Every structure is written in C-alpha cells, then in structure tokens.
mmCIF file of C-alpha atoms in Angstrom:
data_model
loop_
_atom_site.group_PDB
_atom_site.id
_atom_site.type_symbol
_atom_site.label_atom_id
_atom_site.label_comp_id
_atom_site.label_asym_id
_atom_site.label_seq_id
_atom_site.Cartn_x
_atom_site.Cartn_y
_atom_site.Cartn_z
ATOM 1 C CA MET A 1 -6.429 0.306 -12.657
ATOM 2 C CA ARG A 2 -7.967 -1.064 -9.471
ATOM 3 C CA PHE A 3 -11.780 -1.340 -9.164
ATOM 4 C CA ILE A 4 -12.772 -0.491 -5.592
ATOM 5 C CA GLY A 5 -16.413 0.410 -5.771
ATOM 6 C CA LYS A 6 -19.477 0.447 -7.926
ATOM 7 C CA ILE A 7 -21.350 3.340 -9.415
ATOM 8 C CA ASP A 8 -24.995 3.684 -8.466
ATOM 9 C CA TYR A 9 -26.396 5.428 -11.534
ATOM 10 C CA SER A 10 -29.820 5.969 -9.949
ATOM 11 C CA SER A 11 -28.409 8.415 -7.385
ATOM 12 C CA ASN A 12 -25.179 9.302 -9.251
ATOM 13 C CA THR A 13 -23.038 8.446 -6.203
ATOM 14 C CA ASN A 14 -20.174 6.016 -5.626
ATOM 15 C CA THR A 15 -20.554 3.155 -3.193
ATOM 16 C CA PHE A 16 -17.410 1.763 -1.591
ATOM 17 C CA GLY A 17 -16.598 -0.902 0.913
ATOM 18 C CA ASN A 18 -14.357 -0.055 3.837
ATOM 19 C CA THR A 19 -11.061 -1.479 2.520
ATOM 20 C CA ILE A 20 -8.760 -1.233 -0.470
ATOM 21 C CA LYS A 21 -6.983 -4.513 -1.188
ATOM 22 C CA LEU A 22 -3.222 -4.490 -1.860
ATOM 23 C CA LEU A 23 -1.983 -7.260 -4.137
ATOM 24 C CA PRO A 24 1.654 -8.338 -4.445
ATOM 25 C CA THR A 25 1.662 -6.646 -7.880
ATOM 26 C CA ASP A 26 0.860 -3.313 -6.197
ATOM 27 C CA PHE A 27 4.397 -3.273 -4.746
ATOM 28 C CA GLU A 28 7.532 -2.292 -6.626
ATOM 29 C CA ALA A 29 11.197 -2.094 -5.657
ATOM 30 C CA ASN A 30 12.969 1.183 -5.034
ATOM 31 C CA GLU A 31 16.522 1.921 -6.182
ATOM 32 C CA ASP A 32 18.206 0.809 -2.935
ATOM 33 C CA GLY A 33 18.759 -2.768 -4.111
ATOM 34 C CA GLY A 34 20.830 -1.675 -7.122
ATOM 35 C CA ALA A 35 20.428 -2.119 -10.847
ATOM 36 C CA GLY A 36 18.801 -5.369 -11.899
ATOM 37 C CA LYS A 37 17.691 -6.244 -8.361
ATOM 38 C CA THR A 38 13.956 -6.354 -8.996
ATOM 39 C CA VAL A 39 11.212 -8.091 -7.053
ATOM 40 C CA GLN A 40 9.610 -11.354 -8.110
ATOM 41 C CA PHE A 41 6.672 -13.433 -6.955
ATOM 42 C CA ASP A 42 8.042 -16.702 -5.616
ATOM 43 C CA ASP A 43 5.530 -19.519 -6.120
ATOM 44 C CA THR A 44 7.488 -22.054 -4.054
ATOM 45 C CA ALA A 45 7.334 -22.208 -0.282
ATOM 46 C CA PRO A 46 7.448 -19.731 1.226
ATOM 47 C CA THR A 47 5.347 -18.025 -1.449
ATOM 48 C CA GLY A 48 5.067 -14.274 -1.789
ATOM 49 C CA LEU A 49 6.769 -11.212 -3.195
ATOM 50 C CA LYS A 50 10.531 -11.724 -2.942
ATOM 51 C CA PRO A 51 13.032 -8.838 -2.839
ATOM 52 C CA GLY A 52 15.985 -9.070 -5.218
ATOM 53 C CA SER A 53 18.409 -7.675 -2.636
ATOM 54 C CA THR A 54 18.636 -7.356 1.142
ATOM 55 C CA ALA A 55 18.583 -3.555 0.719
ATOM 56 C CA THR A 56 15.342 -3.466 -1.282
ATOM 57 C CA GLU A 57 12.375 -1.464 -0.049
ATOM 58 C CA LEU A 58 8.974 -2.431 -1.427
ATOM 59 C CA LEU A 59 6.684 0.491 -2.262
ATOM 60 C CA ALA A 60 2.946 0.517 -2.926
ATOM 61 C CA PHE A 61 1.129 3.599 -4.230
ATOM 62 C CA VAL A 62 -2.608 3.876 -3.572
ATOM 63 C CA SER A 63 -5.217 6.375 -4.702
ATOM 64 C CA ILE A 64 -7.870 7.121 -2.076
ATOM 65 C CA PRO A 65 -11.423 7.258 -3.463
ATOM 66 C CA GLU A 66 -13.057 10.683 -3.655
ATOM 67 C CA GLY A 67 -14.945 11.577 -0.469
ATOM 68 C CA MET A 68 -13.044 8.972 1.551
ATOM 69 C CA LYS A 69 -10.060 8.987 3.911
ATOM 70 C CA ALA A 70 -7.436 6.328 4.672
ATOM 71 C CA THR A 71 -7.315 5.495 8.399
ATOM 72 C CA HIS A 72 -5.405 2.210 8.869
ATOM 73 C CA VAL A 73 -2.895 0.107 6.938
ATOM 74 C CA ASP A 74 -2.212 -3.623 7.153
ATOM 75 C CA VAL A 75 0.608 -5.326 5.245
ATOM 76 C CA TYR A 76 0.924 -9.079 5.565
ATOM 77 C CA ALA A 77 4.331 -10.761 5.333
ATOM 78 C CA ALA A 78 6.122 -13.943 6.338
ATOM 79 C CA GLN A 79 8.278 -11.881 8.715
ATOM 80 C CA ASP A 80 7.676 -8.813 10.883
ATOM 81 C CA LEU A 81 9.193 -6.020 8.792
ATOM 82 C CA THR A 82 9.303 -2.246 9.264
ATOM 83 C CA MET A 83 6.689 -0.320 7.280
ATOM 84 C CA GLN A 84 6.032 3.387 6.843
ATOM 85 C CA CYS A 85 3.178 5.381 5.317
ATOM 86 C CA PHE A 86 3.414 8.728 3.563
ATOM 87 C CA GLU A 87 1.108 11.155 1.786
ATOM 88 C CA LEU A 88 2.358 12.425 -1.593
ATOM 89 C CA ASN A 89 0.959 14.613 -4.365
ATOM 90 C CA VAL A 90 0.962 14.112 -8.121
ATOM 91 C CA ASN A 91 1.839 17.780 -8.701
ATOM 92 C CA ALA A 92 4.741 18.354 -6.288
ATOM 93 C CA SER A 93 7.852 16.732 -4.836
ATOM 94 C CA GLY A 94 8.011 15.722 -1.187
ATOM 95 C CA LEU A 95 6.230 13.448 1.221
ATOM 96 C CA THR A 96 4.522 13.748 4.584
ATOM 97 C CA SER A 97 4.859 10.956 7.148
ATOM 98 C CA LYS A 98 1.552 9.457 8.304
ATOM 99 C CA GLY A 99 2.951 6.756 10.593
ATOM 100 C CA SER A 100 5.255 3.782 10.919
ATOM 101 C CA GLY A 101 4.966 0.325 12.382
ATOM 102 C CA THR A 102 5.461 -3.358 11.668
ATOM 103 C CA THR A 103 3.934 -5.689 9.102
ATOM 104 C CA ASN A 104 1.372 -8.171 10.429
ATOM 105 C CA THR A 105 -0.055 -5.513 12.762
ATOM 106 C CA THR A 106 -2.663 -2.853 12.038
ATOM 107 C CA LEU A 107 -1.066 0.570 11.693
ATOM 108 C CA ASP A 108 -3.347 3.431 12.792
ATOM 109 C CA ILE A 109 -2.096 6.171 10.465
ATOM 110 C CA THR A 110 -2.770 9.890 10.681
ATOM 111 C CA ASP A 111 -5.901 10.096 8.513
ATOM 112 C CA VAL A 112 -5.329 10.973 4.864
ATOM 113 C CA ASN A 113 -8.330 12.694 3.282
ATOM 114 C CA SER A 114 -8.716 12.264 -0.460
ATOM 115 C CA THR A 115 -7.948 15.328 -2.589
ATOM 116 C CA ALA A 116 -7.689 15.842 -6.324
ATOM 117 C CA THR A 117 -3.902 15.396 -6.188
ATOM 118 C CA ASN A 118 -2.863 13.252 -3.201
ATOM 119 C CA TYR A 119 -2.188 9.557 -2.753
ATOM 120 C CA LEU A 120 -0.771 7.189 -0.147
ATOM 121 C CA MET A 121 2.637 5.474 -0.345
ATOM 122 C CA ILE A 122 3.490 2.446 1.791
ATOM 123 C CA ILE A 123 7.129 1.395 2.205
ATOM 124 C CA VAL A 124 8.118 -2.038 3.523
ATOM 125 C CA THR A 125 11.812 -2.416 4.393
ATOM 126 C CA THR A 126 13.153 -5.885 3.674
ATOM 127 C CA THR A 127 16.247 -7.261 5.375
ATOM 128 C CA ALA A 128 16.868 -10.521 3.480
ATOM 129 C CA THR A 129 16.079 -12.065 0.112
ATOM 130 C CA SER A 130 14.148 -14.717 2.037
ATOM 131 C CA ASP A 131 11.574 -12.091 3.155
ATOM 132 C CA ARG A 132 8.120 -12.469 1.602
ATOM 133 C CA VAL A 133 5.278 -9.952 1.345
ATOM 134 C CA TRP A 134 1.803 -11.288 0.572
ATOM 135 C CA GLY A 135 -0.254 -8.092 0.220
ATOM 136 C CA GLY A 136 -2.384 -6.000 2.517
ATOM 137 C CA GLN A 137 -5.296 -3.665 2.894
ATOM 138 C CA ILE A 138 -6.046 -0.040 3.621
ATOM 139 C CA THR A 139 -9.053 0.810 5.742
ATOM 140 C CA ILE A 140 -11.073 3.735 4.400
ATOM 141 C CA ALA A 141 -13.973 5.736 5.817
ATOM 142 C CA SER A 142 -16.098 8.686 4.774
ATOM 143 C CA GLN A 143 -14.483 12.103 5.207
#
C-alpha cells in the first residue's frame, strides 16, 4: 500500500501533494516475455529495473486518490522507450487509452478523474534486456 497523503483529522479531509511517486517495485512484467522471464532490479551499472526478455512490457497500476485526477505521467529510464497510459476498472474488463509517448518526457494524458472503481495503468515497452527503468511520477490535481 502506497502512502500518498495525510489525513487532517481536525477538518476530516485528505491533504495530498501534486504527485504520486512510482518506484521500480511498482512495475511488473506482462506475459509477453514468456514463462520465467521476470523483471529484476539490477544494482550494477546501469542500475534500474531490468526486463527478463526483449519482448517484456513493464506495467504499473496506480490508484488515484479520491477527489483528484491524474493529468500527466513521467517515467524515467536509461533509454527513450515507448509508454502508454490506460484507464481500467476493478469491476469490468477492458481499458481506455489516455495517451502515449516516450519515457524521459512528460506525457500530458487525457485527464483521469478518480472514481470508486477506476485506476491508471502505465505500460513501458522494452526492446532489450539492457533497458533500465528507474521509476516515475504521476501528476495529480483536484477534480
């Protein structure tokens, strides 16, 4: 569970900053790399999250705080890799594209307002086992 704000008990409201931090551990591999081709954190140069196969896509799933919306996504990597953002729901299959771009640049996504069931998915497409992803951040604002 990620802590992204503090509760102000005097006014019974949540107080958030304007970003959600993405750690390397927030990413997981999809099935494209094949069985046993997981991701690992490489602590030798170049450090970062290392795909287990050239076909691996790295996925991060992020809950948007209540009353907030996601507006921009940044993913930082050793290389410029393709990334895509989607909105999904915990109670239904399917995904809705919110934008695509390149790591190491700020992606201005179609805003995703928080609901009781939705969340954001970020996909980074790797092209080599030498690719490294360091993490990222999602910019949030009030709805």
